[in-house]
mmCIF file of C-alpha atoms (C1' of nucleotides) in Angstrom:
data_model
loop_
_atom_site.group_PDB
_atom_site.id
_atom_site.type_symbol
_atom_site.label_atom_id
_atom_site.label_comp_id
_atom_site.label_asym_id
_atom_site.label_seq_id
_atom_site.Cartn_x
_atom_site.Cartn_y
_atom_site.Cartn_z
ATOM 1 C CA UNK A 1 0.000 0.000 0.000
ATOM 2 C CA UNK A 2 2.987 2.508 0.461
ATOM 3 C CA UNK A 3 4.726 1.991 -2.002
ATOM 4 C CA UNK A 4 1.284 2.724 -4.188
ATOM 5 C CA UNK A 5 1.009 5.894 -1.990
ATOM 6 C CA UNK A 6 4.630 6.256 -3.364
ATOM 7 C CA UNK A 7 4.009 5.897 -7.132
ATOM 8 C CA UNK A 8 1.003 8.680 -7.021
ATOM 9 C CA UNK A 9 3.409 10.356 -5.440
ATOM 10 C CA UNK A 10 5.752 10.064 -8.296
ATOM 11 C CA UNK A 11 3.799 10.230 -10.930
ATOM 12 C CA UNK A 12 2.040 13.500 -9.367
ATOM 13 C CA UNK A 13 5.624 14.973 -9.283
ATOM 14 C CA UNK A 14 6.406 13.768 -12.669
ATOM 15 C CA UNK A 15 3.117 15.316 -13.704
ATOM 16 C CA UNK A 16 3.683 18.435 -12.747
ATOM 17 C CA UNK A 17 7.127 18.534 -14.362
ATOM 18 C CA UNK A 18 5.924 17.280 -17.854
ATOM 19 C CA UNK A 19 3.229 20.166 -17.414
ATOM 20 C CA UNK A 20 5.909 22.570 -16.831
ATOM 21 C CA UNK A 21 7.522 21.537 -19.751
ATOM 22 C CA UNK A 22 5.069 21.014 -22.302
ATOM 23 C CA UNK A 23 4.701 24.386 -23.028
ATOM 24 C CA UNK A 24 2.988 23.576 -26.351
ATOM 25 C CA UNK A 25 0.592 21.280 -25.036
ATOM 26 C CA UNK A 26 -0.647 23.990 -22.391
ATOM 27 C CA UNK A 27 -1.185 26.000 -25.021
ATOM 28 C CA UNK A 28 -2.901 23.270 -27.119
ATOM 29 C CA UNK A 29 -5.217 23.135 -23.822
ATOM 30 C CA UNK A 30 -5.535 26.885 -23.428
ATOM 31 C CA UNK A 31 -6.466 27.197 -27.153
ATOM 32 C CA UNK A 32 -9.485 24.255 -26.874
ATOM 33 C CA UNK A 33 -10.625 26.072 -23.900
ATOM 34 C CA UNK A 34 -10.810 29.124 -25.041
ATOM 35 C CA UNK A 35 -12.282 27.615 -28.101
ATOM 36 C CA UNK A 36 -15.020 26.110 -25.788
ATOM 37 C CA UNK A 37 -15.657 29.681 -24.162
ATOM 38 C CA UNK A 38 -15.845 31.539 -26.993
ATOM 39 C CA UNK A 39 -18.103 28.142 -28.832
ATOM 40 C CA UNK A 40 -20.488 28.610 -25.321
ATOM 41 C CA UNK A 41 -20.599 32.536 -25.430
ATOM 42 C CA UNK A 42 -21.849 32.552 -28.881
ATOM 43 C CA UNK A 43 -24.711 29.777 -28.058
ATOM 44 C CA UNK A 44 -28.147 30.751 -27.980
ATOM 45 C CA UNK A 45 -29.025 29.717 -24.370
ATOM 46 C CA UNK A 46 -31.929 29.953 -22.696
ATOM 47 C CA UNK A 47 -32.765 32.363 -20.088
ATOM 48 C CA UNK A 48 -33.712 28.720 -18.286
ATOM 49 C CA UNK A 49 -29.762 27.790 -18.465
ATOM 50 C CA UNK A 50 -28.392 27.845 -15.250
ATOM 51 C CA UNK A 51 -24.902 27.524 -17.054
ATOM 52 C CA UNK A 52 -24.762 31.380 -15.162
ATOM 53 C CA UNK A 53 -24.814 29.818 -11.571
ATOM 54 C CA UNK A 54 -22.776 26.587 -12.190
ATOM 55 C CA UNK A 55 -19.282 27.092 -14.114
ATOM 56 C CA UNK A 56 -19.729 24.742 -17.201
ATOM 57 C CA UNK A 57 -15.871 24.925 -18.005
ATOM 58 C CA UNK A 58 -14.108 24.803 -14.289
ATOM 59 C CA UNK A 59 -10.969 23.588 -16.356
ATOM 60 C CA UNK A 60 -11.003 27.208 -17.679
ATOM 61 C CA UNK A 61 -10.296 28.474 -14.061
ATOM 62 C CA UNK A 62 -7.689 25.599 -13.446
ATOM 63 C CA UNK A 63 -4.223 25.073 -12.602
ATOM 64 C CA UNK A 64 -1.665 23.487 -14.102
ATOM 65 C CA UNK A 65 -1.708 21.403 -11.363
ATOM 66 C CA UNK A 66 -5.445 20.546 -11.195
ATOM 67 C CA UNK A 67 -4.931 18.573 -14.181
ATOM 68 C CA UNK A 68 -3.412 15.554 -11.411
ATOM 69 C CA UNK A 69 -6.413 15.839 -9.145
ATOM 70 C CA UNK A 70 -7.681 11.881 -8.812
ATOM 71 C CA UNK A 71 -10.661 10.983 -10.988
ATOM 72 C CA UNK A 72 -13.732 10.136 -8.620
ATOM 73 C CA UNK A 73 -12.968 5.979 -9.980
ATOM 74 C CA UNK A 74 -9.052 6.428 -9.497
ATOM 75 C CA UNK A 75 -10.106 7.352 -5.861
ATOM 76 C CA UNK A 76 -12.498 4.493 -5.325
ATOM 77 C CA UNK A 77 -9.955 2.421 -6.651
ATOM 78 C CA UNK A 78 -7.780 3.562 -4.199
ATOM 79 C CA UNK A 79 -10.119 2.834 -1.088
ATOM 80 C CA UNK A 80 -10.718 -0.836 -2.795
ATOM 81 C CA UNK A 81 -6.969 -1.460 -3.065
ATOM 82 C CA UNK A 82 -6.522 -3.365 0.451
ATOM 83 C CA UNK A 83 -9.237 -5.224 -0.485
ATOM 84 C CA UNK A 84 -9.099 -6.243 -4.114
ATOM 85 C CA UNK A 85 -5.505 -6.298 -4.472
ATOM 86 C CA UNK A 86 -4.690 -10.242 -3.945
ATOM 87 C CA UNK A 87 -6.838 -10.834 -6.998
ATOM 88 C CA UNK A 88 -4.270 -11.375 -9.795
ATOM 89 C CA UNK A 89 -6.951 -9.363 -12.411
ATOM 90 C CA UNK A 90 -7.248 -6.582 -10.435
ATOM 91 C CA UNK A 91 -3.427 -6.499 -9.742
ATOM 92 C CA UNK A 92 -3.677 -5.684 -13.716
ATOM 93 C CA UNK A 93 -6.109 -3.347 -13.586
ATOM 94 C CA UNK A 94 -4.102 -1.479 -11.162
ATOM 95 C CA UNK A 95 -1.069 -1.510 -13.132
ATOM 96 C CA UNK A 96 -3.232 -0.181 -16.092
ATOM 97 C CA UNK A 97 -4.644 2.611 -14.061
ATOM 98 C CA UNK A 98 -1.226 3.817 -13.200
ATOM 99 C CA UNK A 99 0.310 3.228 -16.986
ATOM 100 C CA UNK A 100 -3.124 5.712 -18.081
ATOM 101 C CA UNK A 101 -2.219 8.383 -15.486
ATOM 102 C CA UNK A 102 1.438 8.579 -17.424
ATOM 103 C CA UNK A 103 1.848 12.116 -18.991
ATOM 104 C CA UNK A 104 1.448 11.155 -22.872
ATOM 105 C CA UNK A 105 -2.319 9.399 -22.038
ATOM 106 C CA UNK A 106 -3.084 13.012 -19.736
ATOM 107 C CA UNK A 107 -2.783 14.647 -22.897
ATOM 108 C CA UNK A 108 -5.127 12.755 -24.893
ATOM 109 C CA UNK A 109 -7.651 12.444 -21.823
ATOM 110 C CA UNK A 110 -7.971 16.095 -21.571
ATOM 111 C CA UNK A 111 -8.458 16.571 -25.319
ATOM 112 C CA UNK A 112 -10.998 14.291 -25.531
ATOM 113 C CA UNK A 113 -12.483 15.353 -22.279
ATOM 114 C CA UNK A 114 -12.697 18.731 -24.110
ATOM 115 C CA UNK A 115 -14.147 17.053 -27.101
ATOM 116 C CA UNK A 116 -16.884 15.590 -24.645
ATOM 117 C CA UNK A 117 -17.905 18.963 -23.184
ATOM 118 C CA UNK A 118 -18.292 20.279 -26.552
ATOM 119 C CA UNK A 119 -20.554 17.094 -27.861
ATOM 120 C CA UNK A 120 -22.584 17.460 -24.639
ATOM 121 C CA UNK A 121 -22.867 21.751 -25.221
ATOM 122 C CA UNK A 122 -24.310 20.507 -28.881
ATOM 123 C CA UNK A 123 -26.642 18.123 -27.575
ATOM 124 C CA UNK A 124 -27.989 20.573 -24.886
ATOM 125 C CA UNK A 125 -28.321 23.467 -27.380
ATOM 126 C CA UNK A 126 -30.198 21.014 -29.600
ATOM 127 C CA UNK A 127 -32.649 20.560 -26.119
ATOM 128 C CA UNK A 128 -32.368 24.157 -26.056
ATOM 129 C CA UNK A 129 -33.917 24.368 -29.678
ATOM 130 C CA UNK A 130 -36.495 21.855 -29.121
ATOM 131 C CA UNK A 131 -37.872 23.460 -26.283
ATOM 132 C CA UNK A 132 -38.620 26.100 -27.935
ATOM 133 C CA UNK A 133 -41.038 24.191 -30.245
ATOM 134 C CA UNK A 134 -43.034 22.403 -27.789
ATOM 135 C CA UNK A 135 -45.962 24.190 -26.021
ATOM 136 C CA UNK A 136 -45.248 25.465 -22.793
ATOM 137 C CA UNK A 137 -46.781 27.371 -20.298
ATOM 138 C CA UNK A 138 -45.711 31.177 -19.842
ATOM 139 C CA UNK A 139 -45.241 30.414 -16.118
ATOM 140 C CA UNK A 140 -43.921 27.210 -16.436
ATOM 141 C CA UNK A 141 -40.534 26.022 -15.253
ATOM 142 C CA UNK A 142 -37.880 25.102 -17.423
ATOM 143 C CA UNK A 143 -38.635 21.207 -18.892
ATOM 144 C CA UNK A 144 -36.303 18.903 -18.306
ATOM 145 C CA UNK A 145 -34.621 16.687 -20.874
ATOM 146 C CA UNK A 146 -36.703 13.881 -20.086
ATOM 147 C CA UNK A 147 -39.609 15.957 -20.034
ATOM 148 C CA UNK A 148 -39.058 17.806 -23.300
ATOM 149 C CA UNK A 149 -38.215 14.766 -25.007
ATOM 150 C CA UNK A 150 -41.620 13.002 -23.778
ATOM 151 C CA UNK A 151 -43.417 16.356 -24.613
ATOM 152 C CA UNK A 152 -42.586 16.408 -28.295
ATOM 153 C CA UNK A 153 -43.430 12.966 -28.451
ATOM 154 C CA UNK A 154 -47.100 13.516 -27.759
ATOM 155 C CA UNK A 155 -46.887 16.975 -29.522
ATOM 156 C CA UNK A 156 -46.374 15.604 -32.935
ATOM 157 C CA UNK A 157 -48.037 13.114 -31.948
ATOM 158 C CA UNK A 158 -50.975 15.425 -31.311
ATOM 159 C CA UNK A 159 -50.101 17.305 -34.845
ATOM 160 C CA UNK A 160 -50.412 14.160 -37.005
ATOM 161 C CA UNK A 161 -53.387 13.046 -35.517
ATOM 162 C CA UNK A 162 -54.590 17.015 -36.558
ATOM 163 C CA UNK A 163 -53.351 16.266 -39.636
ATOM 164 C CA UNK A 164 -55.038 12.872 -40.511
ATOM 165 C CA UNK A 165 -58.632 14.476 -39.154
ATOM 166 C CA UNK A 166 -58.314 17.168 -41.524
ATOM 167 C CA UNK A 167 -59.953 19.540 -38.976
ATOM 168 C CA UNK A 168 -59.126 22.663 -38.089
ATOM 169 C CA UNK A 169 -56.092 22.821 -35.674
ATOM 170 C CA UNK A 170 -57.713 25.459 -33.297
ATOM 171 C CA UNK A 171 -61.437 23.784 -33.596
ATOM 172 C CA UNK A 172 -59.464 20.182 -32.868
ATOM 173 C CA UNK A 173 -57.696 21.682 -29.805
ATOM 174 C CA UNK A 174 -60.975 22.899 -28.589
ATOM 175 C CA UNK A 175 -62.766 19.836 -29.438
ATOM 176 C CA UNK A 176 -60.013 17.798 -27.256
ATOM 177 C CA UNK A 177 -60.570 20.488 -24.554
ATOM 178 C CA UNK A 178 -64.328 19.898 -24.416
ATOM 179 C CA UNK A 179 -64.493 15.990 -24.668
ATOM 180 C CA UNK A 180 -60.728 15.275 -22.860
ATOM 181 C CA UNK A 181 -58.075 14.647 -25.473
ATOM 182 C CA UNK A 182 -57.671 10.524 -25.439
ATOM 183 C CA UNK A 183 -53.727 10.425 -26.559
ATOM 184 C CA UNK A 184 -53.152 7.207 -28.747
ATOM 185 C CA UNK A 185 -49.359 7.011 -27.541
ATOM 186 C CA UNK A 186 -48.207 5.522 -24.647
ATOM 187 C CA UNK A 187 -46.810 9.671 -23.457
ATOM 188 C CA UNK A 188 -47.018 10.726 -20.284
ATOM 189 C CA UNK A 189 -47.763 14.200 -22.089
ATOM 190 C CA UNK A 190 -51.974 13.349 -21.934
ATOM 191 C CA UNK A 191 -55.313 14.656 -22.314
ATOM 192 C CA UNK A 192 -56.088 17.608 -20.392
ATOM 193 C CA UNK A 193 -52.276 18.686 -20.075
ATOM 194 C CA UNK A 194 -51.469 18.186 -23.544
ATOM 195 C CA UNK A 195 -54.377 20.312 -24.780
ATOM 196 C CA UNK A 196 -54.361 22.709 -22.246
ATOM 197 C CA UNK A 197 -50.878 23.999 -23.667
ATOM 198 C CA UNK A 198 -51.574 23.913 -26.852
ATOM 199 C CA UNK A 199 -54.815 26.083 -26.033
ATOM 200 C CA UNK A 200 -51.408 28.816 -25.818
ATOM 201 C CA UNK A 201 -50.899 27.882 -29.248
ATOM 202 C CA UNK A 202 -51.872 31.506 -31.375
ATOM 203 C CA UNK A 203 -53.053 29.492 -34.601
ATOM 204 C CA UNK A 204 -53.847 32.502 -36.708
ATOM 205 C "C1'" DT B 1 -33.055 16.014 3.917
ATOM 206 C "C1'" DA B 2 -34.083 13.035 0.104
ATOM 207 C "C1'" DG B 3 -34.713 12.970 -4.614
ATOM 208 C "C1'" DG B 4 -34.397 14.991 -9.236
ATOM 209 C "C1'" DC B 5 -31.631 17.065 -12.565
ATOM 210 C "C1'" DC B 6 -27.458 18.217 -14.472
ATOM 211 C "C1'" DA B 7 -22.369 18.727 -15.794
ATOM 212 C "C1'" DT B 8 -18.255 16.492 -15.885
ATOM 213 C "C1'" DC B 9 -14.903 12.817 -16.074
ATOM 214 C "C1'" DT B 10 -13.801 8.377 -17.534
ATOM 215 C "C1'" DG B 11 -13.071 4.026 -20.024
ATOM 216 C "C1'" DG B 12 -14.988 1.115 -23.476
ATOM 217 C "C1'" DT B 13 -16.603 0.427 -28.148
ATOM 218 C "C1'" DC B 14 -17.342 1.547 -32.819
ATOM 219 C "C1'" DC B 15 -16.302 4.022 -36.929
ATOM 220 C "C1'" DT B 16 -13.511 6.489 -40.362
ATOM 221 C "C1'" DA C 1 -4.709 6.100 -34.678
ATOM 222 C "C1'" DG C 2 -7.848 9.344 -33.477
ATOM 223 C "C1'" DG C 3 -12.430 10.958 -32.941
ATOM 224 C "C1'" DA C 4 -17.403 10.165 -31.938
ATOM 225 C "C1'" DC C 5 -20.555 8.059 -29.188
ATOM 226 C "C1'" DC C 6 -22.137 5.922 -25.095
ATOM 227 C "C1'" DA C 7 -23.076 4.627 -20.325
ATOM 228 C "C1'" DG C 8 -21.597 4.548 -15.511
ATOM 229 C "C1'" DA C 9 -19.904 7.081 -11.559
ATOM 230 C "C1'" DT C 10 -19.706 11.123 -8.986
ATOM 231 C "C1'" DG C 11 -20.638 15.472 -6.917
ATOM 232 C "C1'" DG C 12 -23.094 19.959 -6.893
ATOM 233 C "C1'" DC C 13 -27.315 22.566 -6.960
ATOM 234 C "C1'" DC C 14 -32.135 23.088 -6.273
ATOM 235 C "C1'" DT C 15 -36.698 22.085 -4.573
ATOM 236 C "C1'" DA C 16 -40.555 19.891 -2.176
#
DNA sequence: TAGGCCATCTGGTCCT
DNA sequence: AGGACCAGATGGCCTA
C-alpha cells in the first residue's frame, strides 16, 4: 500500500514537471478552452440555463496542477486497493490505471475530455432548440430533458393526428378540450395537459 | 433532507 | 490512430 502511496506520489511529481515543460501542449489546452468559451458565449441559451450559476468549463479556471487531481474511480480504486488487491486481475487493472495516469495518455484524456464537453454543449443546445417548439406554459418552469423529449413525443403526436382528421387545428384543440383529449401514444404528455398547452398555441 | 436534474470525467466500443 | 458516441460514476445545486 505505500509503495502505491509512493508511485502517485511520483507520478504527481512527474506530472507536474511534464506540465511545466510542455509548453505547447498547455497551449494546445488553453487554445481548446478558449475555443469552448468563446463556442459557449456565442450559443443561444436559454434564459432557463443555469450555465450562469454553475461554471460549465471549471478547467477554464484551473491550474496546471489541477490537471493531477484523482478521478472520482481512481479514488475508489484507491479505497478498494486493500481489499481487491490479492486478486491477480485486479493487480492488472491497477497496473493499467497507473500506466493511463502517465503524462502522454493526460494529454489525450484532456483533449478528448474537451471534445466531450463540446458534444454534450451541442446536444444541450439542440434541447435548447427543441424546447422552444413544444408548447409550454408562460409560467412554467424550465422542462427537463426527459420531459421535453416526452413532450414532443405527444406533440407531434398530437399534430399528425390534426393532420389525418383534416380539422381545423384550433377547432381540434378545442374539441379535445371539451371531450378530454384521449392520446393514442403511450406519453405521459396526456389529455387535459397536452391540450391545455396547446390552447397557448396563437393558430392565426 | 431526500430525490431529481445536471455537468463532468472516464473508459470502453465503434467508426472512419 | 484518433475521434465520436455511449453509459456509468460522482458530486453539486435546487426544490418539495
Amino acid at each position: 500500500m505505500e509503495d502505491v502511496l509512493f508511485d502517485l506520489d511520483q507520478d504527481g511529481t512527474t506530472d507536474y514537471a511534464f506540465w511545466g515543460q510542455m509548453d505547447q501542449n498547455f497551449q494546445f489546452q488553453s487554445q481548446l478552452d478558449t475555443f469552448l468559451l468563446d463556442y459557449n458565449s456565442a450559443g443561444q441559451l436559454s434564459p432557463w440555463s443555469n450555465f450562469g450559476s454553475q461554471s460549465m468549463f471549471p478547467d477554464a479556471q484551473l491550474t496546471l496542477t489541477d490537471l493531477d487531481v484523482q478521478s472520482p474511480g481512481e479514488d475508489a480504486c484507491a479505497e478498494g486497493e486493500t481489499s481487491s488487491m490479492d486478486d491477480p486481475l485486479e493487480v492488472t487493472k491497477h497496473r493499467a490505471r497507473r500506466l493511463s495516469s502517465h503524462p502522454p495518455y493526460k494529454v489525450q484524456r484532456h483533449a478528448a475530455n474537451i471534445r466531450e464537453r463540446k458534444r454534450m454543449l451541442s446536444i444541450n443546445s439542440a434541447f435548447e432548440e427543441l424546447r422552444c417548439h413544444v408548447p409550454t406554459f408562460p409560467y412554467e418552469k424550465r422542462l427537463s430533458k426527459i420531459d421535453t423529449l416526452r413532450l414532443a413525443i405527444a406533440y407531434i403526436a398530437l399534430l399528425r393526428e390534426i393532420l389525418v382528421s383534416g380539422c381545423d387545428p384550433k377547432s381540434y384543440v378545442d374539441d379535445c378540450m371539451k371531450s378530454g383529449y384521449k392520446n393514442h401514444t403511450n406519453a405521459i404528455w396526456n389529455t387535459s395537459d397536452l391540450t391545455a398547452r396547446l390552447s397557448w398555441i396563437k393558430w392565426d
